[in-house]
Every structure is written in C-alpha cells, then in structure tokens.
Amino acid sequence: MGFLGRLFRAFWLLRESPVGMVGVCIVLFWVICALLADLLVALSWIWHPLATVEPLLTPLSPIIIEGGRLINEVPVEEICALISGGENDGMYNCGISWLGTDHVGRDILSRVIFGARTVLIFAPLATLCAYVVGVPMGLIAGYRGGWIDETLSFIANLILSFPVLVLYILILTLVGTSTYNILLAVTFASSPAIFRIVRGVALDLRSREYIAAAQTRGESTWRILFVELLPNARGPLLVDAMLRIGYTTIQIGILGFIGLGLPPPTPDWGGMVNESRQMLIIFPHMAIFPCIAISTLVLGFNLLADGMREVSLKD
Amino acid sequence: MADLATETPATQTMANQTHASGTPVIECRDLEVSYRTRAGTLPAVQGFNMVLHPGETLGLVGESGCGKSTMAMAIMRYLGHNGFITQGQILYKGEDMAGFSKERMRHLRGNEIAMVYQEPMASLNPSMTVANQLSEVSMVHEGASRKQAEEHAREMLDAVHLPDPSRIMNCYPHQISGGQQQRVVIAMALLSKPSLLLLDEPTTALDVTVEAGIVNLIRELAGKFGTSLIYISHNLGLILETCDRVNVMYSGQVVENGSVAEVFRHMRHPYTRGLFGCIPSPARDRMKHPLMPIPGQLPLPHERPDGCFFGPRCDHFRQGVCDHGYIEMEEAVQDPPHKVRCRRWQELADDALEPPPPPPPEVPLGDTVLEVNDLQKYYRVTNASLIAFLKKQRTRWVKANECLNMDALEAETVAIVGESGCGKSTFAKVLLGLEEGQKGEALVMGDDFSALTARKRSRKQISRLQMVFQNPFDTLNPSHTVGAQMARVIRKFGVAKGRKEVREKVYEMLDLVKLPREFANRLPRQLSGGQKQRVGIARAFVSEPQVVVADEPVSALDASVAAAVTQLLNDIQRRSRTTMLLISHDIHLVRYIADRVVVMYLGHIVEAGTVDEVFAPPYHPYTEALLSAVPQPDPDIVKKAIVLEGSPPSPLNPPSGCPFHTRCPRKLGAICEQEMPPTVDVGGGHRLACHIPLDELKAQDPVFAIPADAKG
Amino acid sequence: MILLVARRIVNMVLLMLALSLILFLSLELDKDSVARSVLGPYSNDEARAAWLENNGYNDPLPLRYGRWVGNAVQGDFGESVIFRTEVSEIVWRRLKATMALAGLVMGIVAPLGIALGVLAGMREGSLRDRFISLTSIITTSVPEFASAPFLLVLFVFWLGWLPAVSTMADGWDWAQIVMPVLVLVLYDVGYIVRITRASMIEVMQSHYIRTAVLKGLRWRTVIMRHALRNALLTPFTVIMLQFNWLLSGVIVVEYFFAYKGFGALLLEVALAKDIYVIECCAMVAVLVAVGTQTIGDIGYILLNPRIRFANS
Ligand code: SF4
Ligand code: SF4
C-alpha cells in the first residue's frame, strides 16, 4: 500500500494548485477519449478511423450514405433531425463529418480520437521502459560512485551527445521502423536523462544519516537503493515522469511527422500532420486538428508537472 | 487582544524612559507582527515593548520560533511578502517608521541601521570579492569614490582585526574561514557607523573558540563606535557576556525583562528559570544539580493556549489563575527595572525553587569493552590545481586521526571533545565501519573493528556497536513510518520475530524513550526534532549493544529539549550498562554526563582523563582555552578570559611539532614548532601532551572561580 | 583550474573518439551493406566483391577504422551516392544554410529567454511571473511540427504576409526565413525562460540578496550586481546544451518548410541510405553537440569564482 498510497497522495495534493488541476482535466479528457474511443465514435456517428468516405470534405460537412453512395446535398439541420428523430432504419447511414475528412476520405475526428489511444499507450509505455532502465543505473551510480559511476556516466554522456532526433534517425534507419523499434529507440534515448536525475538525487541523499544508519546496520546494497533511497526521490521523479510523457508524446509525433513513425494505417497525430503537409494551404483543417490535439495533451502533462512541483515545494 | 489592559503600553514606555536621557534610538510600542499563512494570519510577535538608548546593548533571548529574529526583520522592515506589522509602532529616533518612504528606508538600511547575520558564508555574495562588497556601502550611502571606499573598507577590516586586510580584500568569500567571513560581515555593517546594529545569532555557526573572538570584537567595537546593539541569541551565556539589558522571549512574547545583572541573579519567570536549569554549568555539581528539562515543547502560533502561553509546560501552572485572559507585564523591581509576565511571580520568590530530585545512584563500572591503540585514519584528496599537478603532489592526505589511544569500560561514558575538524567524527566513522582505519586497532570486546567496514562485520558484531546520529532531520528516513523503521532494526538483529512480537517490541522501545505509542504510525516529518532524536536513541538501543556512539546527539536541539534528551540518553545508558562514546563540542555538557573526557585537536588527543582531572589544573593549554571560551549564564562565575586567535589550521596541512602551536597562548618557542610534545601521564591515567613542564602546568589557576559569598 | 579545463577538453576528445567508433561499427561493420549502398541494390555479387577489394575493405577492422578517422579528421568522407559529389562539399554547403538559421534563432532565443526569465524570477508569484511562466509552458507544449501549421495558416493562409516555403530558390530571402525562425524560437525560448526563472528565484531567496537589500542598495543595483551574475550561471550551460536540442527542431522545421539545410539533408540521406553522407552528418551533429557542451562546461568553470579559485 505504502508506495501506491503515497503516489496517490501526490496527485491528491494537486487540488491545491489551480494550474495542476487544469492539467489534470486536460489529461483526463484525453485519457477518456482514448479509453472510450470506440464508444465515442459510435455515439457521434463518426466512422471507423480507417473507413473512407469522400476525400477532403471541410469540417461540419453533412454526410448521408445510401447504399454505399454518398449524398451530400442535404442541409445540416435536416441531417440532425434525421439522427435525433431516430428515423434511421438501417436503409442509410448518416452523420456529420465534424472535422472533415482527409485526402483519402477518412474522417479526421475519428482519427484524432483513435490517435489519442495510440499516443497514450505509447508515450507512457516508452517512458516506463526508460525508467526501468534509467532508475536502477542512476541509483547504483550515485550511491556507489567510483568506477561504476564513471563508466555509466560516460555511456550516458555518449548517448546524450547525439541530438535526440539524429539518434532516432540513425537507430531507425539501421534497424527499420516498427512498433518495437520505436519503443526501443525512445527508451534508449531517454533513459540517460533519467539516469542523470536519479544519480543526482542519490548522490545528494547518500550522505544522509539514515543511509549511514542502514549501512552500519549491515543492510544489503539492494535494500539501501530501493527501500532507503528510491522512495525519497519520488518527488522529482514524479515531476520528471509527467514532463517526460509529454516530451515523449512530442517525440513520437515528430517521428510520425518525418515519416519514421508507426506503420501507416495506425492513426497517429504526427503522421496525420505529415500527410497534410502538401495540402496545408488549401485544406488546413487536415493538419490543424491533430496539431491541436497533440498540443493540448502535451500542455496537460506540462501543467500537471508544474502543479506537482509547486505542491511538492509547499509540502 | 483580550482583556482590558490595566496599564496602557504608552505609560509603560514612559516609565522606562525616566532613567535614561535623550531620544531612544529605537522604540517599539505594543508591537505585533504577523505572517499570513494558509492557516490564516498568525502573530509571530505580540505586545512587544522595548526602548533602546544610544550606546546601550539589549539582548533578545529565547529558543527557536519564539519570534526574536522576526523582531530584527520588523525593524529592518524586511518581513517578506507575507509578513506585516499588524499593531503598534516602531519609532526610530522618535519618528514612526511606518511613515517612512521606501527611499527613506533605503537610506536607513546599512547606513543607520545595520545587521550581522547568522550564517556568514550564505550572507556574502559568492561571486563578488570582499572589496567590492564592502566598498559598495560607502559608495551608496556616502557617495564616496571607489578609491575612497576601498581605503575605508581596508581600514575597517583592520579594525575588526583581520590579518592582512589587503589580501582579504581581493578574496572571494569562500576563500576565507568562517570566523573571518563573520568579521567581514561585521566590518560591512560598521562601515557607515550606524546608530543601531542588529546581531542575529552572529556566532551560532562558529566554533566556540572562534566565537569567543567574535564576541570580544563586538564588545570592543560597540564601545568604540558608541553604537547601540540588539543582540539576538538562544544562548543565555552569550547575552550575559555582551548585554546591558535582556528581554527573554517565549512564543512571541517577552516574558521577562530587565537589566542583565538583575535578571540573571533573580530570575522570576518560570520559563527563564527553566531555561537556566537546562544548561549544564561548571558551578554546579552534576550530582547535586541534575539538568532539569522543561517538559513539552513550544506551541505553534495557532496552538497557543488561552492565558499564559507557557502554561502547559509550567510547573507552577494553576487552574483559574494562569489559563485565561491576556497576561500583562508586571513590574517586579523598580530600580533596576525588572518586569515579568507571570500571574504568580510574587508567590514564586527566589527561594521557592523546587528542591532538586535525588541524585541517581552511581553505577559501578565494569571491564574494558573498548580499546583503541594507535589508530590512524588519513583521507586521500586529489588536488586539481595545475601547480599541484606539476609538482606531482596531486594526492594529498587529510590527516584526520593520528595515533589515537583510549579505552572505555562497561557502563562508562567517555566523551570526545573538540571543535569541527578535530577528527572526532572520523573516529566515530571508523568505529562504525563507515570508513576503514589505516593503522592501529580498535578492539570491541576483543575483536578488531578498525579495518572491518560494516559490510564485512557479522550481524553479531554489528549489534554490539550502535550509533545515535547528530542531525534529527536526517537520522530517520522521511519515507517510512517510525514504527516501520524500528521494526526493521528489530527484525534485522533478530531481537523479536513474528508480527505481534515485533510490534510489542516497538511499543516497548517507544515507552522506553517516553514517546506515545501512536508515534509508531507517524512519518518522521510529523515529529519534532527532539522526538526524532528520541526515536534515534530507541533505534540505537534496540539490539542491546555493548557500545553506543553518540555523535553530537543534542547539538541541533533547543536547550530545553536538549536537556531532556541528554537526560534520557544518560538514563538508558546507565540502566542498560552500555558503554557510551559521546562525541561533542560542548565541553560543559560533557562534564555533566561523562565519566572520562578525551580532548582532541587536529586529529591528536591532547588531553585525556576523568572529568574532574580534565576540568581542574593542570590543563593542557587548549583545554584551558576551550573551557574559558564557552559563555556561562551565571553572573556569579568569574572565569579566565583566554581568547584564541585565528581558526584551527586545515588537517590537509597540519603544522609541524605541536598541532596547537599556531594558536597556543602559552607557546614556548621553537621547541613547540619543531617537536611533537610527548604525552605524559600526570597521574591516575590523566594524560596530556605539552612541552610546558608539569610543575608549571600544575601551578595554573582554575578557569572558573566561584566567589565564596555567591550561591553555588 | 587549468587542469579542470584541460580535463573537459580531453573528455571531449575521448567522447568524440568513442562516438566515431560506435558510428563506424554500426554503419560499416557489415561490408556488404556498404557496397550495396554505394553500388545500388541491383549490383551483382562479383562487382561488390571487387569494389570492396579495391577500396581496401578487406583490411583488418582496426586498420580500416584508423584510416576512416584519419580521413574524417581531414574532412574526407568519400563521395555521395545520390548527389554524386564530395560528401564534405555538400554537407558544408547545407551546414552553412543551417548555421544561418540556428544563429538567428539563438541570437533571439538566448537574450529573450534570459530577459523574460529574469523578469519572472525577480518576484516569484507576482502577476508578471505568472503570466510569463504560463506563456512559456504553453509555447513549449506546442511542438514545432504543430506550431508550424498554426503559424502557416495564420500568416500565410489568412494574412498572406509571408511565403509558405523557404526553399531559398532565388538566393537568400529574409521573408522566407521568418517562419522557420519564428517556429523554432517559440518552442525553444520557453525552456530557457523556465531555467532562468528557477535559477533567479533561488538566488533571490538567498541570504546574500537579503544582505544586499539591507545594505541599502537600490533594487536595480541588487538585481544587476548581486543577483544576475549568480543567477545566470546555470542558464549559461543550459543555453549551450540547447544547441543539441535545436538541431532536432531544425530537422523538423527544415523538412516542413523545405529549407535546404543540414537537417533536411540528414533526413534525406537517411531515407536514401546514402551511407557516407550519413556518417559525415552524424559526425558533424555530434561534434556540434559535444563541442557546445564542452564550451558550456568550461564557461561555467571560468565564470564561477568558487571553482576558479578553489583551494588556492
Ligand atoms: S502565569 Fe502561571 S503558567 Fe504562566 S508562567 Fe506564571 S505560573 Fe506558570
Ligand atoms: S606544546 Fe607548546 S604549543 Fe603545544 S600546547 Fe604546549 S605550549 Fe602550546
């Protein structure tokens, strides 16, 4: 209970910070979108993200499909009446393409919603992987010092010397793009940063008297690292984790944007922006909505992190 | 404020003014300072009245959180964005400061009112040279040119007795020692000859022998410049040595004030008396006058009770008398003026002091448990400077411990005394296995521990030797509950097994250190410093060790709390017949609880012997200086004034010959610089290391003299 | 102190060597793939074998690496497959374009970020502080590939003030550089603001600022003489690290606006697997990152009297 309880407490304390609360709301909004993507799509008469209708419809375009054929002349009010009146007897399918469709006729709203699912699976997962690698190494390097620290720090510096995106490009051109490889690349690129944070905290904490007490009690290194040191690093780590999920979201978006992202049919915000690049001036809606989506989600995480930092300073 | 005041503050101050002439430098009238917090607006200081005349020195004394520093900041009008003066006035030379414009305040600060702070290192800008920081003052307040300002600054550095002012002018703060930094801060404060100097715990961060020098300096300068001083301190002894009048503060109120001689001779408020009773004094026999801690702790501002704030901790509390209304200051003596904020002060006359409890029975000592022979510990440091690199001296040695010899018997308390950097903590680390010794041995029950790090010791060996740590905020892991941390130790040493037994044992240990059992479920941050230290003690005694090393166990605590913790530690140790190594810088505390004392200087043992032997002639010159440096809150004690110059040399570069020769007031000459003095046995195991012939040392006067007619 | 600086430089050289080895191994360990990338995917086995033999690829690995490093130091990375020119020539040409872009961005970001950070951190919790902090959080939350479309729609689509692409087809054009710079500045400035602000807040709470105020100095003097110098130490190193970050942003922005710079080149050759250009680009990128970081570290040592005058 202890650790989870305190984790929960960290979030609970956030209610003191208005900025943090806004962040929580935004993130929650997207989490709900991601969880209920299927349901939302069904309820709002949006198509499956892969289904295609008519390419490049502008937002709020009414759509009626009858026998697989698109009828597009009916005014919006009538469509709404049709939907609410329940007169849809299966003869035809109808709805409004709220955000328009893209160049191959896929509905943008449904793809944005499903995109949330993709990113909210990938970003936290990649961050988690990076933590699993970075935390133990940082702890041991900071606590033990000496050659272990020097070796690990050198390796971390090595990785950090690559501009992140260059590193991604190199890794992904070498091993090819796939879901796993992207996860791998993100883990590889962000664990050194986590390593540095944890190392710093461990270095600071290792001279505390309670650590000396544990040492003179003859505790094992393992126990000192994970039971005595780690819980005291949770404040900065939690803040960093939130920032890092946001940052990883951007990274995955950029990968999608430069064409190294998740394989094509997966709804992916970065990829959506990339596909719209050529038509941006004429059909800005294709790019704008996924851009808004990713920006708000990242903003949510950043505000959350900021609120947490503020609250932890007061605590 | 509650009831109608019987005496208005204005008339009070009028009465005060009669005995001195001229406008007071600063005057506070019924001042209340509050801070706005999440819990509402909380008064930090209430009903504060004070008059300070030119050339006078006023002391503010009290424990941490009593509002004494707030007073200084209120006068400076620097209370942060959440502090306000909510009532009353501060008058500077007769003018109400509330009416002063920002510009006027700026002129006042540093020019007419200056301040000296607690932590000299933090108070100086790390990236500006001393010269720049000093000359700024004259440049801004007197419009001096840079050259004049620097000249002036150099003169001032000379006036605060800094050696080689020209060199120090070009230094950055981190390049000079703590004592020197504080002298620079004092010089900075005095540059524009202020009429009022506020000193906020100016020596708390310094070693005692360095402190003595600073105190001397302050006294000298106040006389020379005619500056009025407000001296803020938690230390009654310092106040007695420096001030003309004193205000004793408790929980935001002045509880007793008057002239120093009067207040210290006839303490009237139970709190002042309690505070005095908490401090070990050389004048009092430890068996006849045990420490008498004040129970409980200072109430937080929002927990202050109705009536007397000291009520819950007061032995003389009387229901219906002390627990209602606002208690006014009452005049106890008119000349010299002496006021008390207590409803029962008249009943509690001088002789009504409660009789001391019967002394604890002497504990017979057992066999030798700990024996240290020629122990040596050097640290290696790498010097990164190019010169060292070229000279091939990249690695240098910090000589932390040099040839330590000592032993300790069962149930005995042996104290190791010395200032920071003397190697006492390193010695503890070697014993505990946090560091390895290089040479010599440290036998605990016959096993040599010196080269065994904790990891290499068996569980049994570990359980024989435990430690009480120094810093209450550091000693417990903030992430785990008190109970869990104690349970871990219990399990680790196999003291108890099974959930229920372990829990029982935890309760038992909490009872032992007199903490309520609910504390088992609390996190360390919910405990006060003294309570944490008690948990630390419980943890050390769980495994029933043969030896407990206590490293400055009470140095971070307030006097009233420290006394209780000291008492407790002593009791438990005697009862369990554990050997205790007490590491401390406080030589009087040591005298109070130790059987034998070892005095260390720069890694060497300079004197060792029983308490009575060490505290009486023959003294080692360092012991003599150390004894005289500690300020005493007893006006009846006459003591020798020995003020050491400078600060201890770095253990990186220890002087040749006698380690103390750079500061020794009795230095003989070349022999002290060249030859290491031999350790001589004075008799009965009392050893000291000095070249001065024994007969001469024996002819010394004792440091403390108590005139026969005084109480004692 | 000199030793500390020397140590940083040695460290930098070591780092570069290690990085070059990693790069070399990961790209050239598999000889056949090198040949395939140079001769094309449809070349036959014999031709590849002959090419490898002629170009010394059958020598032992350490020798090959040594030769490679030697050439790299002289700027010789071989010939590009897709551009059919000297690698160093094409990389240098593109690098100049990117340096112009990055230089402009840094020239704006550093002073702007520091100024805003100092203004915000001077009085923590003030209205000004809240406004600046919140704005900086928002701008750092919008990645370059998202802010680019926003700004494009605004300035190009609606207002029609600026051109949509920055190909610089007809030589240097200030109007074309505005959008890429704007996008990069918006994203990068927030970070510097936040670092400067945090550092400033810490300094403003320190005791020596209290000393300075209670000395009777003017508020301006307190800030300019006492606070700034100490508060800018950390942001200085961070700004140097920022070059590393900037390079990532540059890739995105150049790609988006079709700016013919180093970042776009890197992306192009990576997708085309033009191995020698990849090597050269990666080495250049790493050199920039490690170099600026070393400068940052050395600057910190020189600016900080506590290190500069340690144990003297
Ligand atoms: S008023 Fe009562 S409780 Fe307060 S100090 Fe006096 S006797 Fe004690
Ligand atoms: S040996 Fe000399 S310098 Fe040392 S304590 Fe004795 S007299 Fe002083």
Coordinates of C-alpha atoms in Angstrom, one line a residue, chain A residues 6 9 16 143-144 207-221 223-224 227-234 314-315, chain B residues 38 432-434 454-455 462 465-467 469-481 485 488-489 492-493 523 525 539 551:
Chain A
R6 CA 1.9 8.0 -1.4
R9 CA -1.3 11.4 -2.2
E16 CA -4.2 22.9 -4.1
Y143 CA 25.3 5.6 -4.4
R144 CA 28.4 3.7 -5.2
S207 CA 25.5 11.1 2.8
R208 CA 22.3 11.3 4.9
E209 CA 22.5 9.9 8.3
Y210 CA 19.7 7.4 7.7
I211 CA 21.7 5.9 4.9
A212 CA 24.7 5.7 7.3
A213 CA 22.4 4.1 9.8
A214 CA 21.3 1.5 7.2
Q215 CA 24.9 0.8 6.3
T216 CA 26.0 0.4 9.9
R217 CA 23.1 -2.0 10.3
G218 CA 24.7 -4.1 7.6
E219 CA 21.8 -3.7 5.1
S220 CA 22.4 -5.0 1.6
T221 CA 23.1 -2.6 -1.2
R223 CA 17.8 -2.7 0.1
I224 CA 19.5 0.6 0.6
V227 CA 14.0 0.9 0.1
E228 CA 16.0 3.7 1.6
L229 CA 16.9 5.8 -1.4
L230 CA 14.3 5.4 -4.1
P231 CA 11.2 6.5 -2.1
N232 CA 12.9 9.7 -1.2
A233 CA 13.5 10.5 -4.9
R234 CA 9.9 10.2 -5.8
K314 CA 4.9 23.6 -0.3
D315 CA 4.7 20.2 1.3
Chain B
R38 CA -2.6 29.1 4.7
L432 CA 31.1 2.1 13.0
G433 CA 32.6 0.7 9.8
L434 CA 31.7 3.6 7.5
A454 CA 30.2 -2.5 8.2
R455 CA 29.6 -4.8 5.3
I462 CA 27.2 -5.1 14.2
L465 CA 28.2 -1.3 18.3
Q466 CA 25.4 1.1 17.5
M467 CA 25.1 4.8 16.9
F469 CA 23.3 10.3 15.0
Q470 CA 23.6 14.1 15.1
N471 CA 21.0 15.6 12.9
P472 CA 17.4 14.9 13.9
F473 CA 16.2 15.8 10.4
D474 CA 18.5 13.3 8.8
T475 CA 18.5 10.5 11.2
L476 CA 15.2 8.9 10.1
N477 CA 14.2 8.1 6.6
P478 CA 11.5 10.5 5.7
S479 CA 9.6 8.0 3.6
H480 CA 8.9 5.3 6.2
T481 CA 6.9 5.4 9.4
Q485 CA 11.9 1.8 10.7
R488 CA 13.3 -3.2 10.6
V489 CA 16.1 -2.9 13.1
K492 CA 17.4 -7.3 11.4
F493 CA 19.0 -8.1 14.7
L523 CA 6.1 9.7 9.4
R525 CA 8.1 14.9 9.4
R539 CA 16.8 2.5 17.5
D551 CA 27.7 11.9 17.7

